[in-house]
Amino acid sequence: MVGRYEERCVKKKVRKKRKDRLLPLVASGIRFWTGILIIPAYLLIQAPLLKVFLLIFFTITASLAGKKIRYLYFLMMTLSITFFHLLTPHGRILWDFGFFHITEGSLVSGFTKGISLAGLVFISLFSVTPSLKLPGKLGGLLGRMFYYFELILDGKKKISARNFIESLDRILEEIFPLHAIPEPRQAGEIKGGTWAGNILYPLIWIVLAWGLMILERV
């Protein structure tokens, strides 16, 4: 038992870590607060096509940040949310299968909520880095919470609905002994990145997200 655990530790340590290509360009604090600022705009956008458009950019940015994206997982999550919304039909009927009606309102609402949830996860993936340090005790707690959330999403093991406690225990066992939180930065301190990156990165994201939100309402 101990030997197998040690073998897993060795394999985990030698696993190649994906390179964060944004790290040399944008400071971790800038990335985090940019993510916070674009969340309201993303949630306020109602048009599914605009949300999908932003979601594509979220996916590209998360990949550049070195995050592993499980496309099938997010696809199934979106389809599941859409399906359960179809169980409470409202709006114009698009297809009628006897007792089951597919309505435009339920379909659009479910799909929009599904991609909204996926988008929020992607924002957290490229906005939160291990080196992130927020001021105060609450900031430290939030930083650690986001960090471990990222590790769970990036891990190979997933929570099983059938064996919830056991699968969660395996995930936590995998994460906590093998990952150390980097030395924290001073509260409020912004280090890293380049002058151009720290200005252009938030500017591009804020203009893109809030610009689309305003455009939708014009």
mmCIF file with all atom_site columns, C-alpha atoms in Angstrom:
data_model
loop_
_atom_site.group_PDB
_atom_site.id
_atom_site.type_symbol
_atom_site.label_atom_id
_atom_site.label_alt_id
_atom_site.label_comp_id
_atom_site.label_asym_id
_atom_site.label_entity_id
_atom_site.label_seq_id
_atom_site.pdbx_PDB_ins_code
_atom_site.Cartn_x
_atom_site.Cartn_y
_atom_site.Cartn_z
_atom_site.occupancy
_atom_site.B_iso_or_equiv
_atom_site.pdbx_formal_charge
_atom_site.auth_seq_id
_atom_site.auth_comp_id
_atom_site.auth_asym_id
_atom_site.auth_atom_id
_atom_site.pdbx_PDB_model_num
ATOM 1   C CA . MET A 1 1   ? 0.000   0.000  0.000   1.00 0.00 ? 1   MET A CA 1
ATOM 2   C CA . VAL A 1 2   ? 2.763   2.444  0.984   1.00 0.00 ? 2   VAL A CA 1
ATOM 3   C CA . GLY A 1 3   ? 4.847   1.404  -2.000  1.00 0.00 ? 3   GLY A CA 1
ATOM 4   C CA . ARG A 1 4   ? 1.997   2.100  -4.395  1.00 0.00 ? 4   ARG A CA 1
ATOM 5   C CA . TYR A 1 5   ? 1.387   5.502  -2.830  1.00 0.00 ? 5   TYR A CA 1
ATOM 6   C CA . GLU A 1 6   ? 5.078   6.423  -3.169  1.00 0.00 ? 6   GLU A CA 1
ATOM 7   C CA . GLU A 1 7   ? 5.006   5.285  -6.795  1.00 0.00 ? 7   GLU A CA 1
ATOM 8   C CA . ARG A 1 8   ? 2.057   7.589  -7.469  1.00 0.00 ? 8   ARG A CA 1
ATOM 9   C CA . CYS A 1 9   ? 3.959   10.453 -5.836  1.00 0.00 ? 9   CYS A CA 1
ATOM 10  C CA . VAL A 1 10  ? 6.962   9.895  -8.105  1.00 0.00 ? 10  VAL A CA 1
ATOM 11  C CA . LYS A 1 11  ? 4.786   9.762  -11.218 1.00 0.00 ? 11  LYS A CA 1
ATOM 12  C CA . LYS A 1 12  ? 3.023   12.932 -10.166 1.00 0.00 ? 12  LYS A CA 1
ATOM 13  C CA . LYS A 1 13  ? 6.296   14.781 -9.615  1.00 0.00 ? 13  LYS A CA 1
ATOM 14  C CA . VAL A 1 14  ? 7.728   13.825 -12.987 1.00 0.00 ? 14  VAL A CA 1
ATOM 15  C CA . ARG A 1 15  ? 4.541   14.720 -14.858 1.00 0.00 ? 15  ARG A CA 1
ATOM 16  C CA . LYS A 1 16  ? 5.300   17.564 -17.211 1.00 0.00 ? 16  LYS A CA 1
ATOM 17  C CA . LYS A 1 17  ? 3.602   20.773 -16.177 1.00 0.00 ? 17  LYS A CA 1
ATOM 18  C CA . ARG A 1 18  ? 2.021   22.905 -18.855 1.00 0.00 ? 18  ARG A CA 1
ATOM 19  C CA . LYS A 1 19  ? 3.751   26.191 -19.480 1.00 0.00 ? 19  LYS A CA 1
ATOM 20  C CA . ASP A 1 20  ? 1.926   29.376 -18.516 1.00 0.00 ? 20  ASP A CA 1
ATOM 21  C CA . ARG A 1 21  ? 2.701   31.634 -21.490 1.00 0.00 ? 21  ARG A CA 1
ATOM 22  C CA . LEU A 1 22  ? 0.911   34.586 -19.894 1.00 0.00 ? 22  LEU A CA 1
ATOM 23  C CA . LEU A 1 23  ? 3.087   34.578 -16.772 1.00 0.00 ? 23  LEU A CA 1
ATOM 24  C CA . PRO A 1 24  ? 6.055   36.475 -18.275 1.00 0.00 ? 24  PRO A CA 1
ATOM 25  C CA . LEU A 1 25  ? 3.702   39.060 -19.805 1.00 0.00 ? 25  LEU A CA 1
ATOM 26  C CA . VAL A 1 26  ? 1.005   39.822 -17.208 1.00 0.00 ? 26  VAL A CA 1
ATOM 27  C CA . ALA A 1 27  ? 1.269   39.986 -13.416 1.00 0.00 ? 27  ALA A CA 1
ATOM 28  C CA . SER A 1 28  ? -0.877  37.552 -11.442 1.00 0.00 ? 28  SER A CA 1
ATOM 29  C CA . GLY A 1 29  ? -2.713  40.390 -9.661  1.00 0.00 ? 29  GLY A CA 1
ATOM 30  C CA . ILE A 1 30  ? -3.567  42.070 -12.967 1.00 0.00 ? 30  ILE A CA 1
ATOM 31  C CA . ARG A 1 31  ? -4.911  38.797 -14.346 1.00 0.00 ? 31  ARG A CA 1
ATOM 32  C CA . PHE A 1 32  ? -7.094  38.205 -11.297 1.00 0.00 ? 32  PHE A CA 1
ATOM 33  C CA . TRP A 1 33  ? -8.684  41.655 -11.134 1.00 0.00 ? 33  TRP A CA 1
ATOM 34  C CA . THR A 1 34  ? -9.206  41.682 -14.906 1.00 0.00 ? 34  THR A CA 1
ATOM 35  C CA . GLY A 1 35  ? -11.145 38.431 -14.556 1.00 0.00 ? 35  GLY A CA 1
ATOM 36  C CA . ILE A 1 36  ? -13.241 39.938 -11.762 1.00 0.00 ? 36  ILE A CA 1
ATOM 37  C CA . LEU A 1 37  ? -14.029 43.005 -13.911 1.00 0.00 ? 37  LEU A CA 1
ATOM 38  C CA . ILE A 1 38  ? -15.180 41.064 -16.975 1.00 0.00 ? 38  ILE A CA 1
ATOM 39  C CA . ILE A 1 39  ? -17.467 38.657 -15.065 1.00 0.00 ? 39  ILE A CA 1
ATOM 40  C CA . PRO A 1 40  ? -20.370 41.184 -14.700 1.00 0.00 ? 40  PRO A CA 1
ATOM 41  C CA . ALA A 1 41  ? -20.249 42.017 -18.411 1.00 0.00 ? 41  ALA A CA 1
ATOM 42  C CA . TYR A 1 42  ? -20.250 38.340 -19.361 1.00 0.00 ? 42  TYR A CA 1
ATOM 43  C CA . LEU A 1 43  ? -23.222 37.609 -17.112 1.00 0.00 ? 43  LEU A CA 1
ATOM 44  C CA . LEU A 1 44  ? -25.174 40.642 -18.381 1.00 0.00 ? 44  LEU A CA 1
ATOM 45  C CA . ILE A 1 45  ? -24.845 39.545 -22.010 1.00 0.00 ? 45  ILE A CA 1
ATOM 46  C CA . GLN A 1 46  ? -28.016 37.692 -23.025 1.00 0.00 ? 46  GLN A CA 1
ATOM 47  C CA . ALA A 1 47  ? -27.339 36.809 -26.675 1.00 0.00 ? 47  ALA A CA 1
ATOM 48  C CA . PRO A 1 48  ? -26.050 33.198 -26.882 1.00 0.00 ? 48  PRO A CA 1
ATOM 49  C CA . LEU A 1 49  ? -23.903 33.952 -29.942 1.00 0.00 ? 49  LEU A CA 1
ATOM 50  C CA . LEU A 1 50  ? -22.081 36.761 -28.134 1.00 0.00 ? 50  LEU A CA 1
ATOM 51  C CA . LYS A 1 51  ? -21.489 34.479 -25.142 1.00 0.00 ? 51  LYS A CA 1
ATOM 52  C CA . VAL A 1 52  ? -20.130 31.740 -27.420 1.00 0.00 ? 52  VAL A CA 1
ATOM 53  C CA . PHE A 1 53  ? -17.884 34.326 -29.109 1.00 0.00 ? 53  PHE A CA 1
ATOM 54  C CA . LEU A 1 54  ? -16.419 35.319 -25.724 1.00 0.00 ? 54  LEU A CA 1
ATOM 55  C CA . LEU A 1 55  ? -16.228 31.673 -24.660 1.00 0.00 ? 55  LEU A CA 1
ATOM 56  C CA . ILE A 1 56  ? -13.935 30.951 -27.619 1.00 0.00 ? 56  ILE A CA 1
ATOM 57  C CA . PHE A 1 57  ? -11.561 33.688 -26.443 1.00 0.00 ? 57  PHE A CA 1
ATOM 58  C CA . PHE A 1 58  ? -11.789 32.370 -22.873 1.00 0.00 ? 58  PHE A CA 1
ATOM 59  C CA . THR A 1 59  ? -10.767 28.929 -24.139 1.00 0.00 ? 59  THR A CA 1
ATOM 60  C CA . ILE A 1 60  ? -7.796  30.300 -26.090 1.00 0.00 ? 60  ILE A CA 1
ATOM 61  C CA . THR A 1 61  ? -6.622  32.370 -23.113 1.00 0.00 ? 61  THR A CA 1
ATOM 62  C CA . ALA A 1 62  ? -6.973  29.427 -20.710 1.00 0.00 ? 62  ALA A CA 1
ATOM 63  C CA . SER A 1 63  ? -4.868  27.312 -23.081 1.00 0.00 ? 63  SER A CA 1
ATOM 64  C CA . LEU A 1 64  ? -2.222  30.048 -23.226 1.00 0.00 ? 64  LEU A CA 1
ATOM 65  C CA . ALA A 1 65  ? -2.262  30.032 -19.413 1.00 0.00 ? 65  ALA A CA 1
ATOM 66  C CA . GLY A 1 66  ? -1.264  26.374 -19.541 1.00 0.00 ? 66  GLY A CA 1
ATOM 67  C CA . LYS A 1 67  ? -4.574  25.029 -18.252 1.00 0.00 ? 67  LYS A CA 1
ATOM 68  C CA . LYS A 1 68  ? -5.902  21.639 -19.259 1.00 0.00 ? 68  LYS A CA 1
ATOM 69  C CA . ILE A 1 69  ? -9.388  22.008 -20.716 1.00 0.00 ? 69  ILE A CA 1
ATOM 70  C CA . ARG A 1 70  ? -11.734 19.032 -20.710 1.00 0.00 ? 70  ARG A CA 1
ATOM 71  C CA . TYR A 1 71  ? -13.894 19.950 -23.681 1.00 0.00 ? 71  TYR A CA 1
ATOM 72  C CA . LEU A 1 72  ? -16.134 16.882 -23.395 1.00 0.00 ? 72  LEU A CA 1
ATOM 73  C CA . TYR A 1 73  ? -16.814 17.635 -19.726 1.00 0.00 ? 73  TYR A CA 1
ATOM 74  C CA . PHE A 1 74  ? -17.956 21.202 -20.452 1.00 0.00 ? 74  PHE A CA 1
ATOM 75  C CA . LEU A 1 75  ? -19.963 20.045 -23.471 1.00 0.00 ? 75  LEU A CA 1
ATOM 76  C CA . MET A 1 76  ? -21.805 17.460 -21.372 1.00 0.00 ? 76  MET A CA 1
ATOM 77  C CA . MET A 1 77  ? -22.373 20.025 -18.614 1.00 0.00 ? 77  MET A CA 1
ATOM 78  C CA . THR A 1 78  ? -23.913 22.504 -21.079 1.00 0.00 ? 78  THR A CA 1
ATOM 79  C CA . LEU A 1 79  ? -26.091 19.822 -22.692 1.00 0.00 ? 79  LEU A CA 1
ATOM 80  C CA . SER A 1 80  ? -27.268 18.593 -19.273 1.00 0.00 ? 80  SER A CA 1
ATOM 81  C CA . ILE A 1 81  ? -28.282 22.083 -18.130 1.00 0.00 ? 81  ILE A CA 1
ATOM 82  C CA . THR A 1 82  ? -30.059 22.652 -21.461 1.00 0.00 ? 82  THR A CA 1
ATOM 83  C CA . PHE A 1 83  ? -31.912 19.335 -21.194 1.00 0.00 ? 83  PHE A CA 1
ATOM 84  C CA . PHE A 1 84  ? -33.210 19.999 -17.681 1.00 0.00 ? 84  PHE A CA 1
ATOM 85  C CA . HIS A 1 85  ? -34.475 23.411 -18.787 1.00 0.00 ? 85  HIS A CA 1
ATOM 86  C CA . LEU A 1 86  ? -36.400 21.704 -21.571 1.00 0.00 ? 86  LEU A CA 1
ATOM 87  C CA . LEU A 1 87  ? -38.374 19.828 -18.902 1.00 0.00 ? 87  LEU A CA 1
ATOM 88  C CA . THR A 1 88  ? -40.106 23.125 -18.029 1.00 0.00 ? 88  THR A CA 1
ATOM 89  C CA . PRO A 1 89  ? -41.185 24.310 -21.502 1.00 0.00 ? 89  PRO A CA 1
ATOM 90  C CA . HIS A 1 90  ? -42.024 27.921 -22.236 1.00 0.00 ? 90  HIS A CA 1
ATOM 91  C CA . GLY A 1 91  ? -42.134 29.991 -25.372 1.00 0.00 ? 91  GLY A CA 1
ATOM 92  C CA . ARG A 1 92  ? -42.733 28.970 -28.983 1.00 0.00 ? 92  ARG A CA 1
ATOM 93  C CA . ILE A 1 93  ? -42.817 25.212 -29.654 1.00 0.00 ? 93  ILE A CA 1
ATOM 94  C CA . LEU A 1 94  ? -40.042 24.189 -32.066 1.00 0.00 ? 94  LEU A CA 1
ATOM 95  C CA . TRP A 1 95  ? -40.459 20.398 -32.022 1.00 0.00 ? 95  TRP A CA 1
ATOM 96  C CA . ASP A 1 96  ? -43.235 18.266 -30.601 1.00 0.00 ? 96  ASP A CA 1
ATOM 97  C CA . PHE A 1 97  ? -42.554 14.661 -29.557 1.00 0.00 ? 97  PHE A CA 1
ATOM 98  C CA . GLY A 1 98  ? -45.891 13.741 -28.053 1.00 0.00 ? 98  GLY A CA 1
ATOM 99  C CA . PHE A 1 99  ? -45.743 14.572 -24.358 1.00 0.00 ? 99  PHE A CA 1
ATOM 100 C CA . PHE A 1 100 ? -42.283 16.167 -24.725 1.00 0.00 ? 100 PHE A CA 1
ATOM 101 C CA . HIS A 1 101 ? -42.131 19.670 -26.198 1.00 0.00 ? 101 HIS A CA 1
ATOM 102 C CA . ILE A 1 102 ? -38.930 21.466 -27.194 1.00 0.00 ? 102 ILE A CA 1
ATOM 103 C CA . THR A 1 103 ? -39.622 25.161 -26.860 1.00 0.00 ? 103 THR A CA 1
ATOM 104 C CA . GLU A 1 104 ? -37.547 28.091 -28.004 1.00 0.00 ? 104 GLU A CA 1
ATOM 105 C CA . GLY A 1 105 ? -37.573 29.812 -24.611 1.00 0.00 ? 105 GLY A CA 1
ATOM 106 C CA . SER A 1 106 ? -36.371 26.758 -22.675 1.00 0.00 ? 106 SER A CA 1
ATOM 107 C CA . LEU A 1 107 ? -33.769 25.846 -25.278 1.00 0.00 ? 107 LEU A CA 1
ATOM 108 C CA . VAL A 1 108 ? -32.233 29.334 -25.414 1.00 0.00 ? 108 VAL A CA 1
ATOM 109 C CA . SER A 1 109 ? -32.425 29.807 -21.638 1.00 0.00 ? 109 SER A CA 1
ATOM 110 C CA . GLY A 1 110 ? -30.823 26.435 -20.844 1.00 0.00 ? 110 GLY A CA 1
ATOM 111 C CA . PHE A 1 111 ? -28.068 26.804 -23.421 1.00 0.00 ? 111 PHE A CA 1
ATOM 112 C CA . THR A 1 112 ? -27.295 30.359 -22.282 1.00 0.00 ? 112 THR A CA 1
ATOM 113 C CA . LYS A 1 113 ? -27.027 29.296 -18.629 1.00 0.00 ? 113 LYS A CA 1
ATOM 114 C CA . GLY A 1 114 ? -24.861 26.318 -19.577 1.00 0.00 ? 114 GLY A CA 1
ATOM 115 C CA . ILE A 1 115 ? -22.297 28.354 -21.503 1.00 0.00 ? 115 ILE A CA 1
ATOM 116 C CA . SER A 1 116 ? -22.441 31.075 -18.831 1.00 0.00 ? 116 SER A CA 1
ATOM 117 C CA . LEU A 1 117 ? -21.340 28.551 -16.214 1.00 0.00 ? 117 LEU A CA 1
ATOM 118 C CA . ALA A 1 118 ? -18.621 27.186 -18.507 1.00 0.00 ? 118 ALA A CA 1
ATOM 119 C CA . GLY A 1 119 ? -17.424 30.731 -19.183 1.00 0.00 ? 119 GLY A CA 1
ATOM 120 C CA . LEU A 1 120 ? -17.109 31.494 -15.465 1.00 0.00 ? 120 LEU A CA 1
ATOM 121 C CA . VAL A 1 121 ? -14.946 28.399 -15.006 1.00 0.00 ? 121 VAL A CA 1
ATOM 122 C CA . PHE A 1 122 ? -12.726 29.396 -17.947 1.00 0.00 ? 122 PHE A CA 1
ATOM 123 C CA . ILE A 1 123 ? -12.326 32.909 -16.519 1.00 0.00 ? 123 ILE A CA 1
ATOM 124 C CA . SER A 1 124 ? -11.140 31.417 -13.228 1.00 0.00 ? 124 SER A CA 1
ATOM 125 C CA . LEU A 1 125 ? -8.734  29.136 -15.099 1.00 0.00 ? 125 LEU A CA 1
ATOM 126 C CA . PHE A 1 126 ? -6.818  31.937 -16.803 1.00 0.00 ? 126 PHE A CA 1
ATOM 127 C CA . SER A 1 127 ? -7.250  34.538 -14.047 1.00 0.00 ? 127 SER A CA 1
ATOM 128 C CA . VAL A 1 128 ? -6.000  32.568 -11.028 1.00 0.00 ? 128 VAL A CA 1
ATOM 129 C CA . THR A 1 129 ? -2.337  31.596 -10.721 1.00 0.00 ? 129 THR A CA 1
ATOM 130 C CA . PRO A 1 130 ? -0.412  29.839 -7.908  1.00 0.00 ? 130 PRO A CA 1
ATOM 131 C CA . SER A 1 131 ? 1.521   33.061 -7.274  1.00 0.00 ? 131 SER A CA 1
ATOM 132 C CA . LEU A 1 132 ? -1.637  35.102 -6.675  1.00 0.00 ? 132 LEU A CA 1
ATOM 133 C CA . LYS A 1 133 ? -1.695  36.847 -3.289  1.00 0.00 ? 133 LYS A CA 1
ATOM 134 C CA . LEU A 1 134 ? -4.706  38.904 -2.252  1.00 0.00 ? 134 LEU A CA 1
ATOM 135 C CA . PRO A 1 135 ? -4.500  41.312 0.702   1.00 0.00 ? 135 PRO A CA 1
ATOM 136 C CA . GLY A 1 136 ? -5.812  40.322 4.128   1.00 0.00 ? 136 GLY A CA 1
ATOM 137 C CA . LYS A 1 137 ? -6.840  37.007 5.646   1.00 0.00 ? 137 LYS A CA 1
ATOM 138 C CA . LEU A 1 138 ? -9.954  36.795 3.497   1.00 0.00 ? 138 LEU A CA 1
ATOM 139 C CA . GLY A 1 139 ? -7.849  37.446 0.405   1.00 0.00 ? 139 GLY A CA 1
ATOM 140 C CA . GLY A 1 140 ? -5.463  34.670 1.391   1.00 0.00 ? 140 GLY A CA 1
ATOM 141 C CA . LEU A 1 141 ? -8.368  32.290 1.931   1.00 0.00 ? 141 LEU A CA 1
ATOM 142 C CA . LEU A 1 142 ? -9.901  33.161 -1.447  1.00 0.00 ? 142 LEU A CA 1
ATOM 143 C CA . GLY A 1 143 ? -6.542  32.766 -3.165  1.00 0.00 ? 143 GLY A CA 1
ATOM 144 C CA . ARG A 1 144 ? -6.069  29.279 -1.724  1.00 0.00 ? 144 ARG A CA 1
ATOM 145 C CA . MET A 1 145 ? -9.642  28.310 -2.551  1.00 0.00 ? 145 MET A CA 1
ATOM 146 C CA . PHE A 1 146 ? -9.243  29.327 -6.202  1.00 0.00 ? 146 PHE A CA 1
ATOM 147 C CA . TYR A 1 147 ? -5.855  27.593 -6.335  1.00 0.00 ? 147 TYR A CA 1
ATOM 148 C CA . TYR A 1 148 ? -7.187  24.250 -5.105  1.00 0.00 ? 148 TYR A CA 1
ATOM 149 C CA . PHE A 1 149 ? -10.249 24.586 -7.341  1.00 0.00 ? 149 PHE A CA 1
ATOM 150 C CA . GLU A 1 150 ? -7.859  24.929 -10.271 1.00 0.00 ? 150 GLU A CA 1
ATOM 151 C CA . LEU A 1 151 ? -5.931  21.815 -9.175  1.00 0.00 ? 151 LEU A CA 1
ATOM 152 C CA . ILE A 1 152 ? -9.131  19.771 -8.948  1.00 0.00 ? 152 ILE A CA 1
ATOM 153 C CA . LEU A 1 153 ? -10.168 20.822 -12.460 1.00 0.00 ? 153 LEU A CA 1
ATOM 154 C CA . ASP A 1 154 ? -6.698  20.096 -13.817 1.00 0.00 ? 154 ASP A CA 1
ATOM 155 C CA . GLY A 1 155 ? -6.366  16.705 -12.135 1.00 0.00 ? 155 GLY A CA 1
ATOM 156 C CA . LYS A 1 156 ? -6.904  13.362 -13.809 1.00 0.00 ? 156 LYS A CA 1
ATOM 157 C CA . LYS A 1 157 ? -9.311  12.056 -11.185 1.00 0.00 ? 157 LYS A CA 1
ATOM 158 C CA . LYS A 1 158 ? -12.893 13.310 -11.143 1.00 0.00 ? 158 LYS A CA 1
ATOM 159 C CA . ILE A 1 159 ? -15.655 13.259 -8.572  1.00 0.00 ? 159 ILE A CA 1
ATOM 160 C CA . SER A 1 160 ? -17.988 10.324 -9.118  1.00 0.00 ? 160 SER A CA 1
ATOM 161 C CA . ALA A 1 161 ? -21.682 10.699 -8.314  1.00 0.00 ? 161 ALA A CA 1
ATOM 162 C CA . ARG A 1 162 ? -21.861 7.001  -7.427  1.00 0.00 ? 162 ARG A CA 1
ATOM 163 C CA . ASN A 1 163 ? -18.913 7.050  -4.999  1.00 0.00 ? 163 ASN A CA 1
ATOM 164 C CA . PHE A 1 164 ? -18.903 10.731 -4.035  1.00 0.00 ? 164 PHE A CA 1
ATOM 165 C CA . ILE A 1 165 ? -17.042 10.531 -0.714  1.00 0.00 ? 165 ILE A CA 1
ATOM 166 C CA . GLU A 1 166 ? -14.478 8.006  -1.917  1.00 0.00 ? 166 GLU A CA 1
ATOM 167 C CA . SER A 1 167 ? -13.707 9.853  -5.150  1.00 0.00 ? 167 SER A CA 1
ATOM 168 C CA . LEU A 1 168 ? -13.457 13.203 -3.323  1.00 0.00 ? 168 LEU A CA 1
ATOM 169 C CA . ASP A 1 169 ? -11.090 11.615 -0.814  1.00 0.00 ? 169 ASP A CA 1
ATOM 170 C CA . ARG A 1 170 ? -8.853  10.331 -3.632  1.00 0.00 ? 170 ARG A CA 1
ATOM 171 C CA . ILE A 1 171 ? -8.731  13.782 -5.224  1.00 0.00 ? 171 ILE A CA 1
ATOM 172 C CA . LEU A 1 172 ? -7.804  15.494 -1.948  1.00 0.00 ? 172 LEU A CA 1
ATOM 173 C CA . GLU A 1 173 ? -5.200  12.806 -1.234  1.00 0.00 ? 173 GLU A CA 1
ATOM 174 C CA . GLU A 1 174 ? -3.704  13.471 -4.657  1.00 0.00 ? 174 GLU A CA 1
ATOM 175 C CA . ILE A 1 175 ? -3.586  17.236 -4.221  1.00 0.00 ? 175 ILE A CA 1
ATOM 176 C CA . PHE A 1 176 ? -2.592  18.093 -0.676  1.00 0.00 ? 176 PHE A CA 1
ATOM 177 C CA . PRO A 1 177 ? 0.532   15.950 -0.097  1.00 0.00 ? 177 PRO A CA 1
ATOM 178 C CA . LEU A 1 178 ? 2.022   16.700 -3.483  1.00 0.00 ? 178 LEU A CA 1
ATOM 179 C CA . HIS A 1 179 ? 1.436   20.395 -4.045  1.00 0.00 ? 179 HIS A CA 1
ATOM 180 C CA . ALA A 1 180 ? 2.839   23.191 -1.993  1.00 0.00 ? 180 ALA A CA 1
ATOM 181 C CA . ILE A 1 181 ? 1.479   26.708 -2.162  1.00 0.00 ? 181 ILE A CA 1
ATOM 182 C CA . PRO A 1 182 ? 4.266   29.026 -3.362  1.00 0.00 ? 182 PRO A CA 1
ATOM 183 C CA . GLU A 1 183 ? 5.688   31.565 -0.993  1.00 0.00 ? 183 GLU A CA 1
ATOM 184 C CA . PRO A 1 184 ? 3.087   34.330 -0.744  1.00 0.00 ? 184 PRO A CA 1
ATOM 185 C CA . ARG A 1 185 ? 3.772   37.787 -2.051  1.00 0.00 ? 185 ARG A CA 1
ATOM 186 C CA . GLN A 1 186 ? 3.337   40.827 0.087   1.00 0.00 ? 186 GLN A CA 1
ATOM 187 C CA . ALA A 1 187 ? -0.280  41.890 0.319   1.00 0.00 ? 187 ALA A CA 1
ATOM 188 C CA . GLY A 1 188 ? -1.289  44.204 -2.498  1.00 0.00 ? 188 GLY A CA 1
ATOM 189 C CA . GLU A 1 189 ? 2.046   43.794 -4.248  1.00 0.00 ? 189 GLU A CA 1
ATOM 190 C CA . ILE A 1 190 ? 2.014   43.377 -8.023  1.00 0.00 ? 190 ILE A CA 1
ATOM 191 C CA . LYS A 1 191 ? 5.075   41.693 -9.464  1.00 0.00 ? 191 LYS A CA 1
ATOM 192 C CA . GLY A 1 192 ? 5.842   40.125 -12.798 1.00 0.00 ? 192 GLY A CA 1
ATOM 193 C CA . GLY A 1 193 ? 4.768   40.796 -16.325 1.00 0.00 ? 193 GLY A CA 1
ATOM 194 C CA . THR A 1 194 ? 5.863   43.577 -18.622 1.00 0.00 ? 194 THR A CA 1
ATOM 195 C CA . TRP A 1 195 ? 4.789   47.190 -18.691 1.00 0.00 ? 195 TRP A CA 1
ATOM 196 C CA . ALA A 1 196 ? 2.984   46.710 -22.010 1.00 0.00 ? 196 ALA A CA 1
ATOM 197 C CA . GLY A 1 197 ? 1.377   43.413 -20.964 1.00 0.00 ? 197 GLY A CA 1
ATOM 198 C CA . ASN A 1 198 ? 0.070   44.777 -17.660 1.00 0.00 ? 198 ASN A CA 1
ATOM 199 C CA . ILE A 1 199 ? -1.653  47.617 -19.509 1.00 0.00 ? 199 ILE A CA 1
ATOM 200 C CA . LEU A 1 200 ? -2.800  45.959 -22.738 1.00 0.00 ? 200 LEU A CA 1
ATOM 201 C CA . TYR A 1 201 ? -4.116  42.734 -21.183 1.00 0.00 ? 201 TYR A CA 1
ATOM 202 C CA . PRO A 1 202 ? -6.816  44.316 -18.964 1.00 0.00 ? 202 PRO A CA 1
ATOM 203 C CA . LEU A 1 203 ? -7.551  46.974 -21.585 1.00 0.00 ? 203 LEU A CA 1
ATOM 204 C CA . ILE A 1 204 ? -8.252  44.395 -24.325 1.00 0.00 ? 204 ILE A CA 1
ATOM 205 C CA . TRP A 1 205 ? -10.408 42.193 -22.095 1.00 0.00 ? 205 TRP A CA 1
ATOM 206 C CA . ILE A 1 206 ? -12.439 45.037 -20.574 1.00 0.00 ? 206 ILE A CA 1
ATOM 207 C CA . VAL A 1 207 ? -13.058 46.664 -23.966 1.00 0.00 ? 207 VAL A CA 1
ATOM 208 C CA . LEU A 1 208 ? -14.018 43.311 -25.523 1.00 0.00 ? 208 LEU A CA 1
ATOM 209 C CA . ALA A 1 209 ? -16.365 42.104 -22.752 1.00 0.00 ? 209 ALA A CA 1
ATOM 210 C CA . TRP A 1 210 ? -17.984 45.395 -21.824 1.00 0.00 ? 210 TRP A CA 1
ATOM 211 C CA . GLY A 1 211 ? -18.012 46.550 -25.464 1.00 0.00 ? 211 GLY A CA 1
ATOM 212 C CA . LEU A 1 212 ? -20.071 43.499 -26.496 1.00 0.00 ? 212 LEU A CA 1
ATOM 213 C CA . MET A 1 213 ? -22.418 44.019 -23.540 1.00 0.00 ? 213 MET A CA 1
ATOM 214 C CA . ILE A 1 214 ? -22.998 47.665 -24.514 1.00 0.00 ? 214 ILE A CA 1
ATOM 215 C CA . LEU A 1 215 ? -23.296 46.745 -28.208 1.00 0.00 ? 215 LEU A CA 1
ATOM 216 C CA . GLU A 1 216 ? -26.074 44.293 -27.378 1.00 0.00 ? 216 GLU A CA 1
ATOM 217 C CA . ARG A 1 217 ? -28.082 47.057 -25.737 1.00 0.00 ? 217 ARG A CA 1
ATOM 218 C CA . VAL A 1 218 ? -27.637 49.683 -28.462 1.00 0.00 ? 218 VAL A CA 1
#
